[in-house]
CSV table of C-alpha atoms in Angstrom, one decimal:
chain,number,residue,atom,x,y,z
A,1,MET,CA,134.9,105.2,110.3
A,2,GLU,CA,136.2,105.5,113.9
A,3,MET,CA,134.0,107.6,116.1
A,4,LYS,CA,135.9,110.8,118.0
A,5,ASN,CA,135.1,113.3,120.0
A,6,PHE,CA,134.3,116.4,117.5
A,7,THR,CA,133.5,120.0,118.3
A,8,ILE,CA,130.6,121.7,116.3
A,9,GLU,CA,133.1,123.0,113.6
A,10,GLU,CA,135.0,119.9,113.5
A,11,LEU,CA,131.9,117.7,113.0
A,12,TYR,CA,129.8,119.9,110.4
A,13,CYS,CA,132.6,122.2,109.0
A,14,SER,CA,135.6,119.9,108.5
A,15,VAL,CA,137.1,118.7,105.4
A,16,GLU,CA,138.4,115.4,107.8
A,17,PHE,CA,134.8,114.7,108.5
A,18,THR,CA,132.6,115.8,105.5
A,19,GLY,CA,135.1,115.4,102.8
A,20,GLU,CA,134.1,111.8,102.1
A,21,VAL,CA,130.4,112.9,101.5
A,22,HIS,CA,130.6,115.3,98.7
A,23,GLY,CA,128.8,113.5,96.2
A,24,GLU,CA,125.7,112.8,98.8
A,25,LEU,CA,125.4,116.7,99.7
A,26,VAL,CA,125.6,117.4,96.1
A,27,PHE,CA,122.8,115.1,95.6
A,28,LEU,CA,120.5,116.5,98.6
A,29,SER,CA,121.2,119.9,97.5
A,30,VAL,CA,119.6,119.1,93.9
A,31,ILE,CA,116.9,117.3,95.7
A,32,ASN,CA,116.2,120.2,98.3
A,33,THR,CA,116.4,122.9,95.5
A,34,PHE,CA,113.5,121.5,93.9
A,35,LEU,CA,111.6,120.8,97.0
A,36,SER,CA,112.0,124.7,98.0
A,37,ILE,CA,110.7,125.6,94.6
A,38,THR,CA,107.7,123.2,95.0
A,39,ALA,CA,107.1,124.5,98.6
A,40,PHE,CA,107.2,127.9,97.5
A,41,LEU,CA,104.8,128.0,94.7
A,42,GLY,CA,102.5,125.5,96.4
A,43,ASN,CA,101.9,127.1,99.9
A,44,THR,CA,101.6,130.5,97.7
A,45,LEU,CA,98.6,129.2,96.0
A,46,ILE,CA,97.0,127.8,99.3
A,47,LEU,CA,97.4,131.4,101.0
A,48,VAL,CA,95.8,132.9,98.3
A,49,ALA,CA,93.2,130.2,98.1
A,50,LEU,CA,92.6,130.4,101.9
A,51,HIS,CA,92.3,134.2,101.3
A,52,LYS,CA,89.7,133.4,98.7
A,53,ASP,CA,87.4,131.0,100.4
A,54,THR,CA,84.4,132.3,102.9
A,55,SER,CA,83.3,128.8,104.1
A,56,ILE,CA,86.0,128.0,106.1
A,57,HIS,CA,85.4,129.1,109.9
A,58,PRO,CA,87.7,132.1,110.2
A,59,PRO,CA,89.8,130.7,113.3
A,60,SER,CA,90.4,127.5,111.7
A,61,LYS,CA,91.2,129.4,109.0
A,62,ILE,CA,94.0,131.3,110.6
A,63,LEU,CA,95.5,127.7,111.9
A,64,TYR,CA,95.9,126.5,108.1
A,65,ARG,CA,96.8,129.9,107.2
A,66,ASN,CA,99.5,129.9,109.9
A,67,LEU,CA,100.6,126.3,108.5
A,68,ALA,CA,100.8,127.4,105.4
A,69,ILE,CA,103.0,130.4,106.2
A,70,THR,CA,105.5,128.0,108.1
A,71,ASP,CA,105.8,125.9,105.2
A,72,LEU,CA,106.4,128.8,102.7
A,73,CYS,CA,109.3,130.0,105.1
A,74,VAL,CA,110.6,126.4,104.9
A,75,GLY,CA,110.7,126.7,101.2
A,76,MET,CA,111.8,130.4,100.8
A,77,ILE,CA,114.4,130.8,103.5
A,78,ALA,CA,115.2,127.6,105.7
A,79,GLU,CA,115.7,125.1,102.7
A,80,PRO,CA,117.8,127.5,100.7
A,81,LEU,CA,120.0,128.0,104.0
A,82,GLN,CA,120.5,124.4,104.2
A,83,VAL,CA,121.4,123.9,100.8
A,84,ALA,CA,123.8,126.8,101.5
A,85,TYR,CA,125.5,124.6,104.3
A,86,TRP,CA,126.0,121.7,102.0
A,87,ILE,CA,127.4,123.8,99.1
A,88,SER,CA,129.8,125.6,101.7
A,89,VAL,CA,130.8,122.2,102.6
A,90,VAL,CA,131.4,121.0,98.9
A,91,ASN,CA,133.0,123.9,98.3
A,92,LYS,CA,135.1,124.0,101.3
A,93,ARG,CA,134.1,127.4,102.7
A,94,TRP,CA,134.9,126.9,106.3
A,95,ASP,CA,134.3,130.9,106.8
A,96,ILE,CA,130.8,130.6,106.1
A,97,CYS,CA,129.9,126.9,106.9
A,98,TYR,CA,129.7,127.1,110.7
A,99,TYR,CA,127.0,130.4,110.5
A,100,THR,CA,124.9,128.6,107.6
A,101,TYR,CA,124.8,125.5,109.7
A,102,LEU,CA,123.7,127.4,112.7
A,103,THR,CA,121.4,129.7,111.0
A,104,ALA,CA,119.8,126.9,109.5
A,105,CYS,CA,119.3,124.8,112.5
A,106,PHE,CA,117.7,128.0,114.3
A,107,LEU,CA,115.1,128.4,111.5
A,108,SER,CA,114.2,124.7,110.9
A,109,VAL,CA,113.8,124.1,114.6
A,110,THR,CA,111.6,127.4,114.6
A,111,LEU,CA,109.1,126.5,111.7
A,112,CYS,CA,109.2,122.7,112.7
A,113,SER,CA,107.9,124.0,116.2
A,114,VAL,CA,105.3,126.1,115.1
A,115,SER,CA,104.1,123.8,112.6
A,116,LEU,CA,103.9,121.3,115.6
A,117,ILE,CA,102.3,123.6,117.9
A,118,THR,CA,99.5,124.4,115.0
A,119,LEU,CA,98.7,121.1,114.2
A,120,THR,CA,98.2,120.6,117.7
A,121,ALA,CA,95.9,123.6,118.2
A,122,ILE,CA,93.9,122.1,115.1
A,123,SER,CA,93.2,118.8,116.8
A,124,VAL,CA,92.3,120.7,120.0
A,125,ASP,CA,90.1,123.2,117.6
A,126,ARG,CA,88.3,120.0,116.1
A,127,LEU,CA,87.6,118.6,119.6
A,128,LEU,CA,86.4,121.9,121.3
A,129,ALA,CA,84.0,121.8,118.0
A,130,LEU,CA,82.5,118.5,118.6
A,131,LEU,CA,82.3,118.7,122.5
A,132,LEU,CA,80.8,122.4,122.9
A,133,GLY,CA,78.4,122.1,120.0
A,134,LEU,CA,76.7,125.7,119.5
A,135,ARG,CA,78.9,127.4,122.3
A,136,TYR,CA,81.7,126.5,119.7
A,137,ARG,CA,81.6,129.9,118.1
A,138,GLN,CA,81.6,131.5,121.1
A,139,VAL,CA,84.4,130.0,123.0
A,140,VAL,CA,86.9,129.9,119.8
A,141,THR,CA,87.0,133.2,118.7
A,142,LEU,CA,89.2,135.3,116.2
A,143,LYS,CA,91.1,136.9,118.8
A,144,ARG,CA,91.9,133.8,120.9
A,145,THR,CA,93.1,132.2,117.9
A,146,HIS,CA,95.3,134.8,116.8
A,147,LEU,CA,97.1,134.9,120.2
A,148,ILE,CA,97.6,131.2,120.0
A,149,ALA,CA,99.2,131.4,116.9
A,150,ILE,CA,101.3,134.4,117.8
A,151,GLY,CA,102.1,132.6,121.1
A,152,GLY,CA,103.3,129.3,119.0
A,153,TRP,CA,105.7,131.5,117.0
A,154,ILE,CA,107.0,133.3,120.2
A,155,VAL,CA,107.8,129.8,122.2
A,156,SER,CA,109.0,128.7,118.8
A,157,VAL,CA,111.8,131.4,118.6
A,158,VAL,CA,112.7,131.4,122.0
A,159,GLY,CA,113.5,127.9,122.3
A,160,ALA,CA,115.3,127.4,118.8
A,161,SER,CA,117.3,130.7,119.7
A,162,THR,CA,119.3,128.2,122.5
A,163,SER,CA,120.8,126.7,119.0
A,164,PHE,CA,123.1,129.5,119.3
A,165,LEU,CA,124.3,128.7,122.9
A,166,ASN,CA,124.3,124.7,123.3
A,167,LEU,CA,123.1,122.3,120.9
A,168,LEU,CA,122.2,119.7,123.9
A,169,ILE,CA,119.6,122.1,125.3
A,170,VAL,CA,117.7,122.9,121.7
A,171,SER,CA,117.6,118.8,121.4
A,172,LEU,CA,115.9,119.0,124.8
A,173,TYR,CA,113.6,121.6,123.7
A,174,GLN,CA,112.5,119.5,120.6
A,175,TYR,CA,112.1,116.5,122.6
A,176,VAL,CA,109.6,118.5,125.0
A,177,VAL,CA,107.7,120.1,122.0
A,178,ILE,CA,107.3,116.7,120.5
A,179,ALA,CA,106.4,115.1,123.4
A,180,PHE,CA,103.7,117.6,124.3
A,181,CYS,CA,102.3,118.0,121.0
A,182,SER,CA,102.0,114.1,120.5
A,183,VAL,CA,100.5,113.9,123.4
A,184,THR,CA,97.8,116.3,123.3
A,185,THR,CA,97.1,115.4,119.7
A,186,ILE,CA,96.8,111.5,120.3
A,187,CYS,CA,94.6,112.3,123.2
A,188,ALA,CA,92.3,115.0,121.1
A,189,TYR,CA,91.9,112.5,118.4
A,190,THR,CA,91.3,109.8,121.0
A,191,LYS,CA,88.6,111.7,122.6
A,192,MET,CA,86.9,112.4,119.5
A,193,ILE,CA,86.7,109.3,118.2
A,194,PHE,CA,84.9,107.8,121.6
A,195,THR,CA,82.8,111.0,121.8
A,196,SER,CA,81.6,110.3,118.1
A,197,LEU,CA,81.1,107.0,118.5
A,198,ARG,CA,79.2,107.6,121.4
A,199,GLN,CA,77.0,110.2,120.2
A,200,ASN,CA,76.1,108.0,117.6
A,201,GLN,CA,74.9,105.2,119.7
A,202,ILE,CA,72.7,107.6,121.5
A,203,HIS,CA,71.5,109.0,118.2
A,204,GLY,CA,70.9,105.2,117.0
A,205,GLN,CA,68.9,104.5,120.2
A,206,ASN,CA,66.9,107.9,120.2
A,207,HIS,CA,66.1,107.9,116.3
A,208,VAL,CA,62.7,109.4,116.7
A,209,VAL,CA,63.4,112.9,115.0
A,210,GLN,CA,62.6,113.1,111.4
A,211,GLY,CA,62.5,115.8,108.7
A,212,GLN,CA,64.5,119.0,108.3
A,213,SER,CA,66.2,119.4,111.6
A,214,SER,CA,67.7,115.6,111.2
A,215,GLN,CA,69.0,116.9,107.7
A,216,VAL,CA,70.6,119.6,108.8
A,217,ASN,CA,72.2,117.3,111.7
A,218,THR,CA,73.3,114.5,109.4
A,219,LEU,CA,74.7,117.6,107.2
A,220,ASN,CA,76.5,119.2,109.9
A,221,LYS,CA,77.9,115.8,111.3
A,222,ALA,CA,78.9,115.1,107.9
A,223,ARG,CA,80.9,118.7,107.2
A,224,TYR,CA,82.7,117.7,110.8
A,225,ARG,CA,83.8,114.5,109.9
A,226,LYS,CA,85.2,115.8,106.8
A,227,ALA,CA,87.5,118.5,108.5
A,228,VAL,CA,88.5,116.0,111.2
A,229,TYR,CA,89.8,113.6,108.4
A,230,SER,CA,91.5,116.4,106.5
A,231,ALA,CA,93.4,117.7,109.7
A,232,LEU,CA,94.5,113.9,110.5
A,233,TRP,CA,95.9,113.3,107.0
A,234,VAL,CA,98.3,116.6,107.7
A,235,GLN,CA,99.3,115.1,110.9
A,236,VAL,CA,99.8,111.7,109.9
A,237,THR,CA,102.0,112.8,107.1
A,238,LEU,CA,103.7,114.9,109.1
A,239,GLY,CA,104.5,112.6,111.7
A,240,ILE,CA,105.8,110.2,108.8
A,241,CYS,CA,108.1,112.8,107.4
A,242,TYR,CA,109.3,114.0,111.1
A,243,LEU,CA,109.5,110.5,112.8
A,244,PRO,CA,112.6,109.1,111.0
A,245,TYR,CA,114.6,112.9,111.5
A,246,GLY,CA,113.5,112.4,115.3
A,247,ILE,CA,115.0,108.8,115.5
A,248,ALA,CA,118.5,109.9,113.9
A,249,VAL,CA,118.3,112.9,116.4
A,250,ALA,CA,117.4,110.4,119.6
A,251,LEU,CA,120.4,107.9,118.3
A,252,THR,CA,123.2,110.8,118.0
A,253,PRO,CA,125.6,110.8,120.3
A,254,GLN,CA,126.3,114.0,122.0
A,255,ARG,CA,130.6,113.8,121.6
A,256,GLY,CA,131.0,111.4,118.9
A,257,MET,CA,129.3,110.5,115.8
A,258,PRO,CA,130.1,108.0,112.9
A,259,LEU,CA,129.7,109.0,109.6
A,260,SER,CA,126.7,107.2,108.8
A,261,THR,CA,124.5,108.9,111.6
A,262,TYR,CA,125.9,112.2,110.1
A,263,LEU,CA,124.5,111.3,106.9
A,264,ALA,CA,121.2,110.0,108.5
A,265,LEU,CA,120.6,113.2,109.7
A,266,GLN,CA,121.2,115.0,106.4
A,267,PHE,CA,119.1,112.3,104.5
A,268,THR,CA,116.2,112.4,107.0
A,269,ALA,CA,116.4,116.4,107.2
A,270,THR,CA,115.4,116.2,103.8
A,271,LEU,CA,112.2,114.0,104.7
A,272,VAL,CA,111.1,117.0,107.1
A,273,TYR,CA,111.6,119.5,104.3
A,274,LEU,CA,109.5,117.5,102.2
A,275,ASN,CA,106.3,117.8,104.4
A,276,SER,CA,106.2,121.5,103.2
A,277,SER,CA,106.0,120.6,99.6
A,278,LEU,CA,103.1,117.6,100.4
A,279,ASN,CA,101.0,119.8,102.4
A,280,PRO,CA,99.7,122.0,99.6
A,281,PHE,CA,98.6,118.8,97.6
A,282,LEU,CA,96.7,117.5,101.1
A,283,TYR,CA,95.1,120.7,101.2
A,284,CYS,CA,93.6,120.4,97.5
A,285,TRP,CA,93.0,116.8,98.0
A,286,LYS,CA,90.9,116.7,101.2
A,287,ILE,CA,89.7,120.3,101.6
A,288,THR,CA,87.1,121.0,98.5
A,289,GLU,CA,87.2,124.3,99.2
A,290,VAL,CA,90.4,125.0,99.0
A,291,ARG,CA,91.0,122.8,96.0
A,292,GLN,CA,88.1,124.9,94.4
A,293,ALA,CA,89.6,128.0,95.1
A,294,VAL,CA,93.1,126.9,93.8
A,295,LYS,CA,91.3,126.2,90.6
A,296,GLU,CA,90.1,129.3,89.9
A,297,THR,CA,93.4,130.8,90.7
A,298,LEU,CA,95.1,129.0,88.4
A,299,GLN,CA,92.5,129.4,85.9
A,300,GLN,CA,93.1,133.3,86.3
A,301,LEU,CA,96.9,133.0,86.1
A,302,HIS,CA,96.5,131.0,82.9
A,303,PHE,CA,93.8,133.6,81.5
A,304,CYS,CA,96.2,136.3,82.4
A,305,THR,CA,98.9,134.9,80.4
């Protein structure tokens, strides 16, 4: 298809541009309807499990709960709106196509930004737990964690609101958020790795303390390492799901777009939504306390039925 210059309406809501891809859009609608259901049910279970569990440090629980809420909103609101956009294109409902596209764009950018900011906060939280030691619980408090979570939502909503004004501005906002969160997260995990290696080396050189205190220290290190690995798995999965869409957006021309690029954006957006369905499985797989709470919840539901 020859490249042309398009307005937003002509590009995303026109029979001339989207008339050739109805089959692909129907396929994406079916897939995302299923993913919407799994994201909603899975993250509802995770929120119930986090509410029941008392072993996870409360500030860390707030961050995981915030991440589960964003994934729940993806499955309950953002993904159905994206499906509504695709269905409006297939049925040639141009009167609602433009508005469903912009609303889905706004919600998707908001929720993706909150997810990125929250995962960055989790990585910094794990780094502070390593560096501060006993002072960690004094520095990382419930109040401060709540402020960070609320601040992430405010920044995300304000940034995503620019989608109603100019798609170029919201694209720049996404680049800034992705770059900031990626650099911060990489630096945090790199610092954790080198700090852990240095502490292990020092511990090996001074391995003269034996008995109960040494066992407690080993147990705490094991729990910390497990928490870091759990957060890292969630981070890596998000990167794998988000990276193809980021590449597609980076390669998208501002004025003209081939049909192949349009389809690439739609398919890679499904990968982004897939992340919200995968996270509950990661929580159950990597966090023992959450897995146990989910099992108890399912057993209770089965008993009730």
